[in-house]
PDB file of C-alpha atoms in Angstrom:
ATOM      1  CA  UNK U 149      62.011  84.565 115.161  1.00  0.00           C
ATOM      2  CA  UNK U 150      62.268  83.328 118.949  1.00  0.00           C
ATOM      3  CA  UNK U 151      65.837  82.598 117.932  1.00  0.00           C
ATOM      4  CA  UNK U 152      66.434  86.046 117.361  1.00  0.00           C
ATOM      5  CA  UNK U 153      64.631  87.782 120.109  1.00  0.00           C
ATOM      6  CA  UNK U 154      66.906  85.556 122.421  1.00  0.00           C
ATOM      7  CA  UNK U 155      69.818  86.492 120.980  1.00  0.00           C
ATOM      8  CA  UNK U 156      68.638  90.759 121.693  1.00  0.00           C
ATOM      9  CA  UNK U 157      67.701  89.691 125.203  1.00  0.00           C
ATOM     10  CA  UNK U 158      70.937  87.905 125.739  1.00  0.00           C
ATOM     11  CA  UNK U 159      72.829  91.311 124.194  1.00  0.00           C
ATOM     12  CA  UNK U 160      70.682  93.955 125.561  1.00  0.00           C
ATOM     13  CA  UNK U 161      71.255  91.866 129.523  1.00  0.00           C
ATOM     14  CA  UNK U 162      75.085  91.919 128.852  1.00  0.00           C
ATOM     15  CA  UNK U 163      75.320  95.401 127.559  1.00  0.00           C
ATOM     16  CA  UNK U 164      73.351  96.368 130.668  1.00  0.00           C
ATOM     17  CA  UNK U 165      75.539  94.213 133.199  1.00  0.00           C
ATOM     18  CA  UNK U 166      78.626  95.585 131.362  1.00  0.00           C
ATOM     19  CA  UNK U 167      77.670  98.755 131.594  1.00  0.00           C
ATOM     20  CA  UNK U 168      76.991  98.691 135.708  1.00  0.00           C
ATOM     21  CA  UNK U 169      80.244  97.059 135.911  1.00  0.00           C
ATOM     22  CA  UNK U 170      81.893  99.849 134.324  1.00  0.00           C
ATOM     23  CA  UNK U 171      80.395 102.345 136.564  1.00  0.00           C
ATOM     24  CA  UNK U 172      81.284 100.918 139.936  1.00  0.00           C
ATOM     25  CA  UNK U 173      85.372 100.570 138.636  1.00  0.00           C
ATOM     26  CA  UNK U 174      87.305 102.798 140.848  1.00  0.00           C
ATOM     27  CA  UNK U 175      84.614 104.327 142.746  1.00  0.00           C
ATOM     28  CA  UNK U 176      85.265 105.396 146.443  1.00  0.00           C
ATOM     29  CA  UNK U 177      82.872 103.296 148.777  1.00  0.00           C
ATOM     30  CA  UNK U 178      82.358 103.417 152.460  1.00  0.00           C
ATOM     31  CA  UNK U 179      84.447 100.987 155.045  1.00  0.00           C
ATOM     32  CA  UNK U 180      83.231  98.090 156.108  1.00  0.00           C
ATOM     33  CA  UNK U 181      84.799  98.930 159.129  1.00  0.00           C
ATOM     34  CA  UNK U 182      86.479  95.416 159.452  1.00  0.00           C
ATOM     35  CA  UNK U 183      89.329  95.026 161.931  1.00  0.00           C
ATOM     36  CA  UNK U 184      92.813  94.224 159.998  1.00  0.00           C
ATOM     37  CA  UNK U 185      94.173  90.903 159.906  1.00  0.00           C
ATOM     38  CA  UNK U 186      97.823  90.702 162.150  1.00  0.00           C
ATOM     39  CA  UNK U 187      99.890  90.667 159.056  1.00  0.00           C
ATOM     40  CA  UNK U 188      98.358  94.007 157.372  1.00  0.00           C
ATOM     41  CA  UNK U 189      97.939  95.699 160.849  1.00  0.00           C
ATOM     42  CA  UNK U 190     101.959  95.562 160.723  1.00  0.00           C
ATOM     43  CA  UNK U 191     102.115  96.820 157.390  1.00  0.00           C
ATOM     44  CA  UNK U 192     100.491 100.339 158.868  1.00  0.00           C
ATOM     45  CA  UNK U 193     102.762 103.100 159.755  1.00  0.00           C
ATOM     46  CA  UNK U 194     101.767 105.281 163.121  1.00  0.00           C
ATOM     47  CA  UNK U 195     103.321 108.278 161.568  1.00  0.00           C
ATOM     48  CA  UNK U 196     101.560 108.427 158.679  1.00  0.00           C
ATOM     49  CA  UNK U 197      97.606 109.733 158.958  1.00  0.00           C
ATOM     50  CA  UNK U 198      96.577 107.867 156.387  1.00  0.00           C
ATOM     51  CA  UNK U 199      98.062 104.287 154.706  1.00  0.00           C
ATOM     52  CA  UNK U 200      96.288 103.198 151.008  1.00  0.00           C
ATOM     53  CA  UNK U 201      96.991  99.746 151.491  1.00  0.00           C
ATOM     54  CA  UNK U 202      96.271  97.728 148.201  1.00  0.00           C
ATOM     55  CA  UNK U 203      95.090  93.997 148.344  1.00  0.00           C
ATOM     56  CA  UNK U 204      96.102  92.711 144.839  1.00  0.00           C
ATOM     57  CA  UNK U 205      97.706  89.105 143.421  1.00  0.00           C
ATOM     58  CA  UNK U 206     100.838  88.195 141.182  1.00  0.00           C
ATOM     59  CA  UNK U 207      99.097  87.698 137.992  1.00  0.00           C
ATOM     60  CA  UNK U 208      96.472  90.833 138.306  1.00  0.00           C
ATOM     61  CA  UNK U 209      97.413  93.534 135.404  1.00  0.00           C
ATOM     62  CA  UNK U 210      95.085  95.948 136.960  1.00  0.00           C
ATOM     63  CA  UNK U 211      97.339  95.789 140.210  1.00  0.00           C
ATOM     64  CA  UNK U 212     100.445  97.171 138.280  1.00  0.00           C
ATOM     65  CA  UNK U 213      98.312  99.705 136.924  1.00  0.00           C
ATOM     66  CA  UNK U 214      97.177 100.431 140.783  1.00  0.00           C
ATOM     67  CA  UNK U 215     100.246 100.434 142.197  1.00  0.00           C
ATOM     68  CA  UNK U 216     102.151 103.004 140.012  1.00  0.00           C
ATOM     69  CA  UNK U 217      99.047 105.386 141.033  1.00  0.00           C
ATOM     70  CA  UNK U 218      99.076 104.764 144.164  1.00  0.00           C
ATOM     71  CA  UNK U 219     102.879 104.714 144.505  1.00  0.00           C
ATOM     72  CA  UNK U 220     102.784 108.178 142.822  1.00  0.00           C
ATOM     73  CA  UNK U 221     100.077 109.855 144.605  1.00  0.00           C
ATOM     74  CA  UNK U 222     102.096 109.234 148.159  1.00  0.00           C
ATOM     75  CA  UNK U 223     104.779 110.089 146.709  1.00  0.00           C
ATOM     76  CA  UNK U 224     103.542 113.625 145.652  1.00  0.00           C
ATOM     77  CA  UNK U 225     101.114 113.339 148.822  1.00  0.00           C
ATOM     78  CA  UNK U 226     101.972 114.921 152.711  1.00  0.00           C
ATOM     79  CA  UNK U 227     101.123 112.468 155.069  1.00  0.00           C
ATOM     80  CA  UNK U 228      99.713 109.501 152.577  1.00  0.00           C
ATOM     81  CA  UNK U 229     101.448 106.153 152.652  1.00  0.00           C
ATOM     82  CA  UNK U 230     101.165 103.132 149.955  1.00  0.00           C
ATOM     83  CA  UNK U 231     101.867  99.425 150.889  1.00  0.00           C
ATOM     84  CA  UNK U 232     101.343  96.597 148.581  1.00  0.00           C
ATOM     85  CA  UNK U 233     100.269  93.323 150.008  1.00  0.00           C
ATOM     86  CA  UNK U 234      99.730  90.114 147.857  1.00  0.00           C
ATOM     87  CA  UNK U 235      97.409  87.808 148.713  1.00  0.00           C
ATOM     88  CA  UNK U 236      98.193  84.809 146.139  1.00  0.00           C
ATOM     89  CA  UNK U 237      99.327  82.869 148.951  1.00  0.00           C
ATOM     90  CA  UNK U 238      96.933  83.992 151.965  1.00  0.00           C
ATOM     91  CA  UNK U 239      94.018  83.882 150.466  1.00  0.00           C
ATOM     92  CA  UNK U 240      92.604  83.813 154.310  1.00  0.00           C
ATOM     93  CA  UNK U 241      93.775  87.795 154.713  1.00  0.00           C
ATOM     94  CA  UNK U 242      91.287  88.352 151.663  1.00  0.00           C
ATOM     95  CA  UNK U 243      88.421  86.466 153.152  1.00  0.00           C
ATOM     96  CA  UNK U 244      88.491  88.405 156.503  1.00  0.00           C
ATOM     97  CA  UNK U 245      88.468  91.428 154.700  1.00  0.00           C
ATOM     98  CA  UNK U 246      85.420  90.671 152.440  1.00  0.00           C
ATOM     99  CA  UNK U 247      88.173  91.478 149.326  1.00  0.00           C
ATOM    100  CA  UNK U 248      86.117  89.633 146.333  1.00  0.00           C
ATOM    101  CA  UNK U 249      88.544  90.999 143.523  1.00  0.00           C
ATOM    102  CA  UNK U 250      91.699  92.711 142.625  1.00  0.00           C
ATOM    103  CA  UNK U 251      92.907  95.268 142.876  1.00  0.00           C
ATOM    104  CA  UNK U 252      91.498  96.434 145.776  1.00  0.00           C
ATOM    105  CA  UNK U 253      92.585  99.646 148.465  1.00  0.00           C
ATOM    106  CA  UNK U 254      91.882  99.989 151.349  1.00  0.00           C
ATOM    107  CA  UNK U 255      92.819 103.466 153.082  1.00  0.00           C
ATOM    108  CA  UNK U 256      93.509 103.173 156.440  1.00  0.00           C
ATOM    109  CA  UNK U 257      94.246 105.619 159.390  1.00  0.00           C
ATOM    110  CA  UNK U 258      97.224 105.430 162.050  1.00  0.00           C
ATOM    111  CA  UNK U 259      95.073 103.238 164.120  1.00  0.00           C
ATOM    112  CA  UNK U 260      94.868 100.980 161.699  1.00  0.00           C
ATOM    113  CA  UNK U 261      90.881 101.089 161.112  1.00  0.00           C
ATOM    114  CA  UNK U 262      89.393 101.427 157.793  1.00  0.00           C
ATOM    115  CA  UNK U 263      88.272 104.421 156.130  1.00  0.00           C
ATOM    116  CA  UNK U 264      87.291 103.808 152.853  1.00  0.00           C
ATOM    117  CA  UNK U 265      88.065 101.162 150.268  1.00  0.00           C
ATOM    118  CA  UNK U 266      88.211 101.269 146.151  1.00  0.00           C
ATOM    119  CA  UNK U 267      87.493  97.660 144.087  1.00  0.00           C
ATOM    120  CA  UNK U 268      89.347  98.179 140.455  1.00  0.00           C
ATOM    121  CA  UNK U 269      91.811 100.942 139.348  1.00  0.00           C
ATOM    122  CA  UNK U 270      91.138 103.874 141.123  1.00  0.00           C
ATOM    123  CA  UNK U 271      89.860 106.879 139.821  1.00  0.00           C
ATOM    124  CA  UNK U 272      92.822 109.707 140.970  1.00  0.00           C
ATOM    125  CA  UNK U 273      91.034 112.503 141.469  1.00  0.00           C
ATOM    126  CA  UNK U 274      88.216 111.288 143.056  1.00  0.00           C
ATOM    127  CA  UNK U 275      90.479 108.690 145.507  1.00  0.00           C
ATOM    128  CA  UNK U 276      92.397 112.445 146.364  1.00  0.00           C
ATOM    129  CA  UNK U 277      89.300 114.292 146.549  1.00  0.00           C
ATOM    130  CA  UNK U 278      87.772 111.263 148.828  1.00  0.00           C
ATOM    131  CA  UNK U 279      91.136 111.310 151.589  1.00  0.00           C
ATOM    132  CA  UNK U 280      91.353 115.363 151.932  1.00  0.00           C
ATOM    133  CA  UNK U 281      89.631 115.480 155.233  1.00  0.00           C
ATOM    134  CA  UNK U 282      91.689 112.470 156.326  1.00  0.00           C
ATOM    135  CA  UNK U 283      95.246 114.224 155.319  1.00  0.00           C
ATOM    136  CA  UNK U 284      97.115 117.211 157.304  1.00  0.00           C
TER     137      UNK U 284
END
Protein backbone atom coordinates (compact mmCIF):
# COMPACT_ATOMS: atom_id res chain seq x y z
CA UNK A 1 0.00 0.00 0.00
CA UNK A 2 2.93 2.59 0.80
CA UNK A 3 4.21 1.39 -2.55
CA UNK A 4 1.35 2.71 -4.17
CA UNK A 5 0.69 5.94 -2.44
CA UNK A 6 4.37 6.78 -3.54
CA UNK A 7 3.89 6.08 -6.81
CA UNK A 8 0.40 8.90 -6.75
CA UNK A 9 2.66 11.32 -4.92
CA UNK A 10 5.44 10.89 -7.38
CA UNK A 11 2.57 11.38 -10.39
CA UNK A 12 0.39 13.90 -8.85
CA UNK A 13 4.20 16.19 -8.07
CA UNK A 14 5.10 15.70 -11.82
CA UNK A 15 1.74 16.42 -13.25
CA UNK A 16 1.82 19.55 -11.09
CA UNK A 17 5.52 20.62 -12.08
CA UNK A 18 4.55 19.81 -15.71
CA UNK A 19 1.79 21.65 -15.65
CA UNK A 20 3.62 25.11 -14.23
CA UNK A 21 6.12 24.48 -16.80
CA UNK A 22 3.64 24.61 -19.43
CA UNK A 23 2.22 27.80 -18.29
CA UNK A 24 5.32 29.94 -18.11
CA UNK A 25 6.33 28.71 -22.11
CA UNK A 26 6.25 31.79 -24.14
CA UNK A 27 5.05 34.17 -21.67
CA UNK A 28 6.20 37.89 -21.90
CA UNK A 29 8.24 38.75 -18.62
CA UNK A 30 9.76 41.95 -17.49
CA UNK A 31 13.68 42.91 -18.30
CA UNK A 32 16.13 42.29 -16.16
CA UNK A 33 17.45 45.33 -17.31
CA UNK A 34 21.00 43.80 -17.86
CA UNK A 35 23.48 45.75 -19.97
CA UNK A 36 24.34 43.73 -23.39
CA UNK A 37 27.43 41.94 -23.77
CA UNK A 38 29.91 43.80 -26.74
CA UNK A 39 29.12 41.17 -29.25
CA UNK A 40 25.09 41.46 -29.05
CA UNK A 41 25.28 45.30 -28.48
CA UNK A 42 26.67 45.18 -32.25
CA UNK A 43 24.08 42.99 -33.37
CA UNK A 44 21.42 46.07 -32.54
CA UNK A 45 20.38 48.30 -35.28
CA UNK A 46 19.93 52.29 -34.32
CA UNK A 47 17.28 52.55 -36.91
CA UNK A 48 15.16 50.14 -35.83
CA UNK A 49 12.92 51.00 -32.41
CA UNK A 50 12.83 47.82 -31.40
CA UNK A 51 15.40 44.54 -32.12
CA UNK A 52 13.88 40.79 -30.83
CA UNK A 53 17.13 39.41 -30.44
CA UNK A 54 16.92 35.54 -29.82
CA UNK A 55 19.60 33.70 -27.64
CA UNK A 56 19.27 30.06 -28.89
CA UNK A 57 22.02 26.99 -29.66
CA UNK A 58 22.71 24.65 -32.78
CA UNK A 59 20.98 21.65 -31.59
CA UNK A 60 17.72 23.51 -29.93
CA UNK A 61 14.44 22.46 -32.10
CA UNK A 62 12.48 25.01 -30.29
CA UNK A 63 14.94 27.73 -31.77
CA UNK A 64 13.92 26.85 -35.44
CA UNK A 65 10.51 26.98 -34.38
CA UNK A 66 11.42 30.64 -32.80
CA UNK A 67 13.13 31.89 -35.43
CA UNK A 68 10.63 31.40 -38.34
CA UNK A 69 8.17 33.46 -35.89
CA UNK A 70 10.21 35.81 -35.16
CA UNK A 71 11.68 36.13 -38.67
CA UNK A 72 8.04 36.50 -39.85
CA UNK A 73 6.65 38.86 -37.44
CA UNK A 74 9.56 41.59 -38.51
CA UNK A 75 9.06 40.84 -41.54
CA UNK A 76 5.27 41.77 -41.55
CA UNK A 77 6.24 44.29 -38.60
CA UNK A 78 7.15 48.44 -39.12
CA UNK A 79 9.99 49.16 -37.21
CA UNK A 80 10.70 45.47 -35.52
CA UNK A 81 14.02 43.81 -36.21
CA UNK A 82 15.05 39.93 -35.60
CA UNK A 83 18.73 38.80 -35.06
CA UNK A 84 19.71 35.35 -34.21
CA UNK A 85 22.69 34.85 -32.03
CA UNK A 86 24.05 31.33 -31.03
CA UNK A 87 25.55 30.82 -28.04
CA UNK A 88 26.98 27.08 -28.42
CA UNK A 89 30.29 28.48 -28.43
CA UNK A 90 30.06 31.60 -25.93
CA UNK A 91 28.44 30.22 -23.43
CA UNK A 92 29.90 33.45 -21.36
CA UNK A 93 27.27 35.88 -23.50
CA UNK A 94 24.51 33.54 -21.87
CA UNK A 95 25.80 33.78 -18.37
CA UNK A 96 25.89 37.65 -18.35
CA UNK A 97 22.57 37.69 -19.51
CA UNK A 98 21.06 35.32 -16.84
CA UNK A 99 19.81 33.13 -20.24
CA UNK A 100 19.15 29.58 -18.34
CA UNK A 101 17.49 27.93 -21.53
CA UNK A 102 16.72 28.11 -25.15
CA UNK A 103 15.18 29.67 -26.95
CA UNK A 104 15.19 32.73 -25.41
CA UNK A 105 14.27 36.72 -26.82
CA UNK A 106 15.17 39.35 -25.72
CA UNK A 107 13.52 42.65 -27.25
CA UNK A 108 15.62 45.37 -27.19
CA UNK A 109 15.33 49.18 -28.02
CA UNK A 110 17.78 51.39 -30.28
CA UNK A 111 19.84 51.98 -27.26
CA UNK A 112 20.41 48.74 -26.89
CA UNK A 113 18.70 48.24 -23.27
CA UNK A 114 16.32 45.56 -22.58
CA UNK A 115 12.72 45.68 -22.66
CA UNK A 116 11.29 42.56 -22.18
CA UNK A 117 12.42 38.98 -22.65
CA UNK A 118 10.37 35.53 -23.58
CA UNK A 119 12.04 31.87 -22.29
CA UNK A 120 10.47 29.07 -24.85
CA UNK A 121 8.52 29.60 -28.15
CA UNK A 122 6.80 32.64 -28.00
CA UNK A 123 3.31 33.08 -27.87
CA UNK A 124 2.58 35.57 -31.23
CA UNK A 125 -0.03 37.43 -30.23
CA UNK A 126 0.78 38.11 -26.94
CA UNK A 127 4.83 38.88 -27.90
CA UNK A 128 2.86 41.60 -30.59
CA UNK A 129 0.42 42.67 -28.15
CA UNK A 130 3.47 43.02 -25.44
CA UNK A 131 5.90 45.44 -28.12
CA UNK A 132 2.87 47.85 -29.38
CA UNK A 133 3.81 50.71 -27.18
CA UNK A 134 7.46 50.10 -28.08
CA UNK A 135 6.74 50.21 -32.11
CA UNK A 136 5.92 53.48 -34.33
Amino acid sequence: MTQVLVLVGTLAVATAFGLFWRARQGQVRAARRSALPDPLLDLVDPASPVTLLQISTTFCAPCRQTRVLLSDLAAKTSGLRHVDYDVTEHPEVATSLGVLRTPTTLAVDAQGVEIMRVGGVPKRDTLLAALRPHLP
